[in-house]
Amino acid sequence: MKKTHKHFGHSLRKSQLIAFDDVAAGHEGVLAARDGEVIVKPCDLAEIEFYDTLDAHPAFAYFTPVTYGRLTLGPPEGTAVEAVAAPPPPVGLVGTSPDSRRVMGSEMQIRNARRSWMPSGGGPIKTDTAIVLENVASHFVRPNILDVKLGARLWADDAPVSKRQKLDKVAAETTSKSLGFRIAGMKTWVGPDGVGKPEVDKKGYCKFDKHYGRKFTACDVKTGFADYFHVEGSGVTREMALVVIERFIEDLREFEAVVEREESRMYSASLLFVYEGDGSALRTALLAEREGAVRTPGGSSEASLTARHVARGGSGGTGDGGGGTRESERSSTSGGTVEVEDGDDDFDDDDGEDNEDGEDGEDGEDGEDGEDGEDGEDGEDDDDSSGSDSNDDGESPLPKIQAVKLIDFAHAQWTPGQGADENLLFGVRGVIAQLEAVVSDFRR
């Protein structure tokens, strides 16, 4: 199966973008195509340049939202949105395997320029630069979204003292310092019976902002995960939730192994979790996968692994756990130009991210896959974003079950010679431990 780009040609009009609603955390200002396939995330050049490096790290790229290009966004009153295409930065590689590839030279160590820092309060990032990302939540009927910010340390080396102090305070007052992560935001579908309740929106979603995650301690944070996976009224049973959680654990262990082999530093990055929150749709997706025999433990055939990856929210590739290269899907954000024009045609990330009161100026990252969400930060809840179009071969894609992506790379760089990112790994391992605890509780 291959990623279909039929909804995303080389031309994208400004009028075809709408505000992105499927975010669990992060900065405001993210846009989406009307069909929900992609998101347009305003971000600093440093983050875009980091995405440019991912083709040199295919195993890691497997766990990030697919990128389609970069854009320059004009002012709201302007008439045109102009696409830009800068030459890719030089890359030097050693070896040919994902394990041995290393980016050489200080020019590849992406750093934000030093500047006076002021909290943004989670508002829009002040930039005309944006990146086009896969909407990780697309093709789910009712995506349930969770944004988990990773790391006990949340600031990069170039952060001013005031920012370091604020973020250290946030970490100390939440589970970030003790467990290496915290819940940054969450969005769950509660079913049609929930509509009309004060805490439920018109689409049947209950949203939890950054303050929800900050209340947890190391002793009770698993409650937040349990509430995410088992939502009364959604039709998702505990048995179905167990299947989803165990798949996430498997994915995270694969991701942990990838991060252990890389040499990087990523501060305030987030894991964007998405799973099918409609019990009926989830049951259908699980049965479809079972009938296709694509989820055998340790499946060995490439076709099986590819289908498994798509069902888990991927876009194709080899699905080898080591992260197939996805070169057929991923456009370099510098080499692959996306043309954006002003007009009236209809059109439709890895991120919603959590901007701790601007504690970082740091996040506003995908939601995608979020991003999305990236991803997000992230991706998330728009009804228009859950279509199931056929691919270019006329096949209907497997219904999605779950997906997890790393999003938000405003403070990320490859650091040859410095070893694995233990700060990031601390958070990943902490999340795995909490998911395993929820599994134990659900089985009682």
Short mmCIF file of C-alpha atoms in Angstrom, two decimals:
data_model
loop_
_atom_site.label_atom_id
_atom_site.label_comp_id
_atom_site.label_asym_id
_atom_site.label_seq_id
_atom_site.Cartn_x
_atom_site.Cartn_y
_atom_site.Cartn_z
CA MET A 1 0.00 0.00 0.00
CA LYS A 2 1.27 3.41 -0.78
CA LYS A 3 0.48 6.82 0.52
CA THR A 4 -2.07 8.58 -1.66
CA HIS A 5 -1.47 12.22 -2.42
CA LYS A 6 -4.42 12.70 -4.71
CA HIS A 7 -6.01 15.27 -2.38
CA PHE A 8 -2.73 17.11 -2.03
CA GLY A 9 -1.57 18.25 -5.43
CA HIS A 10 1.16 20.77 -5.97
CA SER A 11 -1.31 23.64 -5.65
CA LEU A 12 -3.02 24.67 -2.44
CA ARG A 13 -5.14 27.78 -2.18
CA LYS A 14 -5.36 29.98 0.86
CA SER A 15 -9.15 29.78 0.84
CA GLN A 16 -8.91 26.00 1.12
CA LEU A 17 -7.45 26.17 4.62
CA ILE A 18 -9.50 26.24 7.79
CA ALA A 19 -8.69 26.49 11.48
CA PHE A 20 -7.50 23.13 12.81
CA ASP A 21 -9.76 21.91 15.60
CA ASP A 22 -8.25 18.50 16.26
CA VAL A 23 -5.63 19.52 18.79
CA ALA A 24 -5.17 18.36 22.36
CA ALA A 25 -2.46 20.88 23.23
CA GLY A 26 -0.18 23.46 21.68
CA HIS A 27 -0.15 26.88 20.13
CA GLU A 28 -3.07 28.42 18.34
CA GLY A 29 -2.91 29.23 14.65
CA VAL A 30 -2.61 25.75 13.13
CA LEU A 31 -4.57 25.38 9.88
CA ALA A 32 -5.92 22.33 8.09
CA ALA A 33 -6.97 21.40 4.59
CA ARG A 34 -10.72 20.93 4.40
CA ASP A 35 -10.49 17.20 3.71
CA GLY A 36 -8.38 16.78 6.84
CA GLU A 37 -5.46 15.08 5.13
CA VAL A 38 -2.85 17.65 6.09
CA ILE A 39 -2.25 20.43 8.56
CA VAL A 40 -0.31 23.66 8.10
CA LYS A 41 1.64 24.46 11.23
CA PRO A 42 3.31 27.83 11.76
CA CYS A 43 6.73 27.24 13.27
CA ASP A 44 10.23 28.60 13.55
CA LEU A 45 12.77 27.89 10.85
CA ALA A 46 14.72 25.71 13.28
CA GLU A 47 11.87 23.20 13.44
CA ILE A 48 11.47 23.12 9.66
CA GLU A 49 15.20 22.55 9.27
CA PHE A 50 15.02 19.66 11.70
CA TYR A 51 12.34 18.04 9.57
CA ASP A 52 14.72 18.48 6.62
CA THR A 53 17.20 16.15 8.35
CA LEU A 54 14.82 13.25 8.87
CA ASP A 55 15.56 11.49 5.59
CA ALA A 56 19.03 10.87 7.01
CA HIS A 57 17.39 9.15 10.00
CA PRO A 58 14.75 6.85 8.46
CA ALA A 59 14.24 4.74 11.57
CA PHE A 60 13.43 7.84 13.59
CA ALA A 61 11.39 9.38 10.77
CA TYR A 62 9.09 6.37 10.88
CA PHE A 63 7.76 7.68 14.19
CA THR A 64 7.10 11.25 12.99
CA PRO A 65 4.32 12.70 10.82
CA VAL A 66 4.97 12.68 7.08
CA THR A 67 6.08 16.09 5.83
CA TYR A 68 5.00 17.58 2.51
CA GLY A 69 6.81 20.89 2.28
CA ARG A 70 7.17 24.35 3.72
CA LEU A 71 5.11 27.47 3.15
CA THR A 72 5.38 31.17 3.69
CA LEU A 73 2.06 32.46 4.98
CA GLY A 74 1.04 35.97 4.07
CA PRO A 75 -0.81 38.33 6.39
CA PRO A 76 -4.54 37.72 6.87
CA GLU A 77 -5.39 40.72 4.72
CA GLY A 78 -3.02 39.67 1.97
CA THR A 79 -4.09 38.06 -1.25
CA ALA A 80 -1.40 35.50 -1.87
CA VAL A 81 0.38 32.86 0.13
CA GLU A 82 3.72 32.19 -1.45
CA ALA A 83 5.49 28.85 -1.35
CA VAL A 84 9.22 28.81 -0.80
CA ALA A 85 11.82 26.20 -1.59
CA ALA A 86 15.25 26.57 -0.07
CA PRO A 87 18.10 24.18 -0.90
CA PRO A 88 18.48 21.36 1.62
CA PRO A 89 21.30 21.69 4.13
CA PRO A 90 24.45 19.65 3.45
CA VAL A 91 24.41 16.19 4.95
CA GLY A 92 27.35 13.90 5.47
CA LEU A 93 26.62 10.24 6.21
CA VAL A 94 28.76 7.45 7.61
CA GLY A 95 27.63 3.95 6.69
CA THR A 96 24.37 2.94 5.07
CA SER A 97 22.23 1.43 7.82
CA PRO A 98 19.89 3.46 10.06
CA ASP A 99 22.09 2.51 13.01
CA SER A 100 25.27 3.88 11.48
CA ARG A 101 23.95 7.01 9.83
CA ARG A 102 25.21 10.16 11.47
CA VAL A 103 24.83 13.73 10.43
CA MET A 104 28.25 15.34 10.29
CA GLY A 105 29.25 18.89 10.98
CA SER A 106 28.07 21.69 13.20
CA GLU A 107 25.91 23.04 10.37
CA MET A 108 23.42 20.24 11.07
CA GLN A 109 23.08 21.06 14.76
CA ILE A 110 19.89 23.05 14.64
CA ARG A 111 19.69 25.73 17.31
CA ASN A 112 17.32 28.57 17.88
CA ALA A 113 18.85 32.02 17.76
CA ARG A 114 19.20 33.64 21.16
CA ARG A 115 16.49 36.15 21.79
CA SER A 116 14.65 37.80 24.60
CA TRP A 117 12.04 35.35 25.81
CA MET A 118 8.51 36.23 26.80
CA PRO A 119 5.75 33.68 27.61
CA SER A 120 3.31 33.34 24.72
CA GLY A 121 0.46 31.95 26.78
CA GLY A 122 -0.15 29.34 24.10
CA GLY A 123 -1.05 31.97 21.49
CA PRO A 124 -0.06 31.82 17.83
CA ILE A 125 3.64 31.73 17.02
CA LYS A 126 4.74 35.02 15.48
CA THR A 127 6.09 33.73 12.18
CA ASP A 128 5.12 33.61 8.52
CA THR A 129 6.87 30.28 8.08
CA ALA A 130 4.87 27.06 8.19
CA ILE A 131 5.29 23.39 7.50
CA VAL A 132 2.76 21.05 5.86
CA LEU A 133 2.35 17.83 7.79
CA GLU A 134 0.31 14.66 7.69
CA ASN A 135 -2.76 14.92 9.90
CA VAL A 136 -2.19 11.89 12.10
CA ALA A 137 -5.87 11.87 13.11
CA SER A 138 -7.21 11.68 9.56
CA HIS A 139 -9.19 8.56 8.56
CA PHE A 140 -10.34 7.85 12.09
CA VAL A 141 -14.09 8.05 12.58
CA ARG A 142 -13.86 9.51 16.10
CA PRO A 143 -10.19 10.07 16.94
CA ASN A 144 -9.33 10.14 20.64
CA ILE A 145 -6.21 12.23 21.11
CA LEU A 146 -3.62 12.45 23.86
CA ASP A 147 -0.58 14.74 23.95
CA VAL A 148 2.20 13.72 26.36
CA LYS A 149 5.15 16.07 26.77
CA LEU A 150 8.45 14.25 27.29
CA GLY A 151 11.45 15.01 29.43
CA ALA A 152 12.28 16.03 32.98
CA ARG A 153 14.26 18.91 31.48
CA LEU A 154 12.19 21.03 29.11
CA TRP A 155 14.63 23.70 27.96
CA ALA A 156 17.38 23.63 25.38
CA ASP A 157 20.94 24.81 25.98
CA ASP A 158 20.28 28.21 24.40
CA ALA A 159 17.28 29.02 26.63
CA PRO A 160 17.60 32.22 28.68
CA VAL A 161 17.72 31.96 32.46
CA SER A 162 14.14 33.22 32.88
CA LYS A 163 12.82 30.48 30.63
CA ARG A 164 14.88 27.79 32.35
CA GLN A 165 13.56 28.84 35.73
CA LYS A 166 9.94 28.84 34.59
CA LEU A 167 10.19 25.44 32.93
CA ASP A 168 12.06 23.92 35.86
CA LYS A 169 9.27 25.14 38.12
CA VAL A 170 6.62 23.57 35.90
CA ALA A 171 8.58 20.30 35.82
CA ALA A 172 8.97 20.23 39.60
CA GLU A 173 5.26 20.86 40.17
CA THR A 174 4.12 18.16 37.76
CA THR A 175 5.09 14.62 36.82
CA SER A 176 7.69 15.89 34.35
CA LYS A 177 10.52 15.87 36.88
CA SER A 178 9.60 12.67 38.71
CA LEU A 179 8.44 10.53 35.78
CA GLY A 180 9.92 12.24 32.74
CA PHE A 181 6.59 13.17 31.17
CA ARG A 182 3.29 14.84 31.81
CA ILE A 183 -0.12 14.82 30.15
CA ALA A 184 -0.31 18.06 28.17
CA GLY A 185 -3.81 17.71 26.79
CA MET A 186 -6.47 15.19 25.89
CA LYS A 187 -9.61 14.89 23.81
CA THR A 188 -12.04 11.97 24.01
CA TRP A 189 -15.32 11.16 22.31
CA VAL A 190 -18.02 10.36 24.87
CA GLY A 191 -20.72 9.25 22.47
CA PRO A 192 -24.00 10.82 21.34
CA ASP A 193 -25.55 10.62 24.80
CA GLY A 194 -22.98 13.07 26.08
CA VAL A 195 -23.96 15.90 23.73
CA GLY A 196 -25.66 18.67 25.64
CA LYS A 197 -23.65 18.25 28.81
CA PRO A 198 -21.68 21.34 29.84
CA GLU A 199 -18.30 19.66 29.47
CA VAL A 200 -19.06 18.08 26.08
CA ASP A 201 -18.90 19.95 22.76
CA LYS A 202 -21.42 19.67 19.96
CA LYS A 203 -19.47 16.83 18.34
CA GLY A 204 -19.55 14.75 21.48
CA TYR A 205 -16.00 15.43 22.61
CA CYS A 206 -14.73 16.21 26.08
CA LYS A 207 -11.53 18.25 26.06
CA PHE A 208 -8.89 18.41 28.78
CA ASP A 209 -6.36 21.23 28.68
CA LYS A 210 -2.87 21.48 30.16
CA HIS A 211 -4.22 22.19 33.64
CA TYR A 212 -5.81 18.73 33.70
CA GLY A 213 -2.44 17.04 33.30
CA ARG A 214 -0.69 19.30 35.77
CA LYS A 215 -2.85 18.13 38.66
CA PHE A 216 -1.51 14.58 38.57
CA THR A 217 1.23 13.19 40.75
CA ALA A 218 3.46 10.18 40.22
CA CYS A 219 1.00 8.17 42.31
CA ASP A 220 -2.17 8.87 40.34
CA VAL A 221 -1.17 9.88 36.79
CA LYS A 222 -2.20 6.46 35.49
CA THR A 223 -5.77 7.62 36.12
CA GLY A 224 -5.36 10.06 33.26
CA PHE A 225 -4.29 7.29 30.91
CA ALA A 226 -7.12 5.05 32.09
CA ASP A 227 -9.64 7.82 31.42
CA TYR A 228 -8.22 8.27 27.94
CA PHE A 229 -8.55 4.62 26.99
CA HIS A 230 -11.88 3.73 28.59
CA VAL A 231 -14.57 6.34 27.98
CA GLU A 232 -18.09 5.62 29.17
CA GLY A 233 -20.63 5.91 26.37
CA SER A 234 -18.16 5.54 23.51
CA GLY A 235 -18.72 1.83 22.99
CA VAL A 236 -15.05 1.01 23.56
CA THR A 237 -14.99 -1.88 26.00
CA ARG A 238 -12.14 -2.62 28.36
CA GLU A 239 -11.24 -5.63 26.24
CA MET A 240 -10.94 -3.44 23.16
CA ALA A 241 -9.01 -0.84 25.12
CA LEU A 242 -6.54 -3.50 26.22
CA VAL A 243 -5.82 -4.37 22.61
CA VAL A 244 -5.18 -0.72 21.79
CA ILE A 245 -2.95 -0.13 24.82
CA GLU A 246 -0.85 -3.20 24.13
CA ARG A 247 -0.33 -2.02 20.57
CA PHE A 248 0.83 1.34 21.86
CA ILE A 249 3.26 -0.36 24.24
CA GLU A 250 4.69 -2.37 21.35
CA ASP A 251 5.10 0.78 19.27
CA LEU A 252 6.77 2.65 22.13
CA ARG A 253 9.23 -0.15 22.73
CA GLU A 254 10.18 -0.02 19.06
CA PHE A 255 10.56 3.75 19.32
CA GLU A 256 12.63 3.40 22.49
CA ALA A 257 15.06 1.13 20.64
CA VAL A 258 15.38 3.69 17.83
CA VAL A 259 16.10 6.58 20.21
CA GLU A 260 18.70 4.46 22.01
CA ARG A 261 20.59 4.13 18.71
CA GLU A 262 20.41 7.81 17.78
CA GLU A 263 22.50 10.66 19.15
CA SER A 264 20.21 13.62 19.65
CA ARG A 265 18.78 16.12 22.10
CA MET A 266 15.07 16.97 21.94
CA TYR A 267 13.49 19.22 24.51
CA SER A 268 9.73 19.64 24.99
CA ALA A 269 8.90 17.15 22.25
CA SER A 270 5.60 15.30 22.67
CA LEU A 271 4.18 11.90 21.96
CA LEU A 272 0.89 12.24 20.10
CA PHE A 273 -1.43 9.27 20.66
CA VAL A 274 -4.51 8.72 18.50
CA TYR A 275 -6.88 5.77 18.50
CA GLU A 276 -10.35 5.07 17.18
CA GLY A 277 -12.71 6.31 19.86
CA ASP A 278 -15.94 5.04 18.31
CA GLY A 279 -16.51 1.56 19.68
CA SER A 280 -18.35 0.32 16.61
CA ALA A 281 -15.70 1.66 14.24
CA LEU A 282 -12.90 0.26 16.40
CA ARG A 283 -14.52 -3.17 16.44
CA THR A 284 -14.83 -3.06 12.65
CA ALA A 285 -11.20 -2.05 12.25
CA LEU A 286 -9.95 -4.82 14.54
CA LEU A 287 -12.02 -7.41 12.68
CA ALA A 288 -10.80 -6.13 9.31
CA GLU A 289 -7.22 -6.47 10.44
CA ARG A 290 -7.84 -9.94 11.84
CA GLU A 291 -9.51 -11.10 8.64
CA GLY A 292 -6.60 -9.76 6.65
CA ALA A 293 -4.17 -11.65 8.92
CA VAL A 294 -1.91 -8.65 9.10
CA ARG A 295 -1.33 -8.49 12.84
CA THR A 296 0.61 -11.68 13.55
CA PRO A 297 3.01 -11.24 16.46
CA GLY A 298 6.42 -10.44 15.03
CA GLY A 299 4.96 -10.64 11.54
CA SER A 300 7.69 -11.30 9.03
CA SER A 301 6.40 -10.55 5.54
CA GLU A 302 6.83 -7.05 4.16
CA ALA A 303 3.23 -7.01 2.93
CA SER A 304 1.98 -7.98 6.37
CA LEU A 305 4.11 -5.37 8.09
CA THR A 306 3.07 -2.63 5.68
CA ALA A 307 -0.60 -3.41 6.20
CA ARG A 308 -0.07 -3.52 9.94
CA HIS A 309 1.62 -0.11 9.85
CA VAL A 310 -1.25 1.41 7.89
CA ALA A 311 -3.83 -0.03 10.31
CA ARG A 312 -1.82 1.46 13.15
CA GLY A 313 -2.09 4.89 11.66
CA GLY A 314 0.93 4.88 9.38
CA SER A 315 1.07 5.89 5.76
CA GLY A 316 2.87 2.97 4.24
CA GLY A 317 6.57 2.26 4.14
CA THR A 318 8.10 -0.99 5.24
CA GLY A 319 6.70 -0.91 8.74
CA ASP A 320 9.72 -2.76 9.98
CA GLY A 321 9.85 -1.25 13.42
CA GLY A 322 13.25 0.03 12.45
CA GLY A 323 11.30 2.55 10.48
CA GLY A 324 11.10 2.00 6.75
CA THR A 325 12.52 4.93 4.87
CA ARG A 326 9.17 6.28 3.64
CA GLU A 327 11.05 8.17 0.92
CA SER A 328 8.07 7.65 -1.39
CA GLU A 329 5.91 9.54 1.09
CA ARG A 330 8.13 12.17 2.64
CA SER A 331 8.89 15.34 0.71
CA SER A 332 11.89 17.27 1.91
CA THR A 333 10.57 20.44 3.40
CA SER A 334 13.22 22.31 1.50
CA GLY A 335 13.22 20.45 -1.77
CA GLY A 336 9.53 19.63 -2.13
CA THR A 337 7.74 22.85 -2.92
CA VAL A 338 4.07 23.24 -2.08
CA GLU A 339 2.46 25.94 -4.14
CA VAL A 340 -0.11 27.97 -2.30
CA GLU A 341 -2.32 30.43 -4.07
CA ASP A 342 -5.21 32.65 -3.18
CA GLY A 343 -8.57 31.50 -4.48
CA ASP A 344 -11.92 29.98 -3.70
CA ASP A 345 -11.51 26.28 -4.44
CA ASP A 346 -12.37 23.80 -1.73
CA PHE A 347 -9.53 21.76 -0.32
CA ASP A 348 -8.89 20.26 2.89
CA ASP A 349 -0.13 17.16 10.65
CA ASP A 350 2.58 15.29 14.88
CA ASP A 351 0.72 18.29 16.78
CA GLY A 352 -0.96 19.53 19.00
CA GLU A 353 1.44 20.58 21.55
CA ASP A 354 1.34 22.04 24.94
CA ASN A 355 2.67 25.50 25.45
CA GLU A 356 2.71 25.62 29.17
CA ASP A 357 1.61 29.20 29.38
CA GLY A 358 4.27 29.87 26.87
CA GLU A 359 6.58 28.17 29.27
CA ASP A 360 8.50 27.38 26.28
CA GLY A 361 7.61 29.51 23.46
CA GLU A 362 8.85 26.14 22.89
CA ASP A 363 6.06 24.18 21.79
CA GLY A 364 3.59 24.84 19.15
CA GLU A 365 4.53 21.77 17.51
CA ASP A 366 2.51 19.44 15.50
CA GLY A 367 -0.39 17.82 16.24
CA GLU A 368 0.28 16.27 14.46
CA ASP A 369 1.01 15.11 13.91
CA GLY A 370 -0.52 16.28 17.10
CA GLU A 371 1.24 15.97 14.17
CA ASP A 372 -0.84 16.28 15.06
CA GLY A 373 -1.36 15.60 16.10
CA GLU A 374 2.36 16.22 13.73
CA ASP A 375 1.57 14.48 15.72
CA GLY A 376 -0.18 16.32 16.71
CA GLU A 377 0.64 17.82 18.40
CA ASP A 378 -0.47 16.43 16.69
CA GLY A 379 -4.17 15.72 14.67
CA GLU A 380 -7.64 15.59 15.99
CA ASP A 381 -11.39 15.98 15.90
CA ASP A 382 -12.93 17.57 12.82
CA ASP A 383 -15.65 15.40 11.33
CA ASP A 384 -14.36 16.32 7.89
CA SER A 385 -11.03 14.76 8.71
CA SER A 386 -12.22 11.22 9.09
CA GLY A 387 -12.92 10.24 5.50
CA SER A 388 -11.74 6.95 4.05
CA ASP A 389 -10.85 7.55 0.43
CA SER A 390 -9.46 4.87 -1.80
CA ASN A 391 -5.79 4.91 -2.67
CA ASP A 392 -4.41 5.36 -6.17
CA ASP A 393 -4.87 1.67 -6.94
CA GLY A 394 -8.58 1.81 -6.17
CA GLU A 395 -8.14 -0.10 -2.93
CA SER A 396 -9.91 0.96 0.24
CA PRO A 397 -7.35 1.61 2.97
CA LEU A 398 -7.55 -0.43 6.13
CA PRO A 399 -9.51 1.41 8.81
CA LYS A 400 -7.15 2.88 11.35
CA ILE A 401 -6.92 1.49 14.87
CA GLN A 402 -4.23 3.60 16.54
CA ALA A 403 -1.14 5.67 15.87
CA VAL A 404 1.59 7.29 17.93
CA LYS A 405 4.03 9.89 16.63
CA LEU A 406 6.69 12.12 18.11
CA ILE A 407 5.96 15.78 17.40
CA ASP A 408 7.20 19.27 18.26
CA PHE A 409 10.80 19.76 17.20
CA ALA A 410 11.37 23.44 17.91
CA HIS A 411 14.22 22.45 20.24
CA ALA A 412 15.64 19.36 18.57
CA GLN A 413 19.02 18.59 17.08
CA TRP A 414 21.27 15.70 16.20
CA THR A 415 24.33 15.59 18.44
CA PRO A 416 27.00 13.24 17.02
CA GLY A 417 29.31 11.89 19.65
CA GLN A 418 27.11 12.80 22.62
CA GLY A 419 25.21 9.55 22.99
CA ALA A 420 21.51 8.82 23.23
CA ASP A 421 18.96 11.33 24.53
CA GLU A 422 18.47 10.03 28.06
CA ASN A 423 16.09 12.86 28.91
CA LEU A 424 13.74 11.80 26.11
CA LEU A 425 14.20 8.12 26.93
CA PHE A 426 13.31 8.77 30.57
CA GLY A 427 9.94 10.06 29.41
CA VAL A 428 9.31 7.27 26.91
CA ARG A 429 10.08 4.62 29.49
CA GLY A 430 7.90 6.40 32.03
CA VAL A 431 4.95 6.35 29.65
CA ILE A 432 5.48 2.66 28.91
CA ALA A 433 5.44 1.92 32.65
CA GLN A 434 2.15 3.77 33.10
CA LEU A 435 0.52 1.98 30.18
CA GLU A 436 1.63 -1.35 31.59
CA ALA A 437 0.08 -0.39 34.93
CA VAL A 438 -3.21 0.44 33.19
CA VAL A 439 -3.13 -2.93 31.44
CA SER A 440 -2.73 -4.67 34.79
CA ASP A 441 -5.66 -2.74 36.25
CA PHE A 442 -7.91 -3.41 33.26
CA ARG A 443 -7.23 -7.14 33.49
CA ARG A 444 -8.35 -7.40 37.11
#
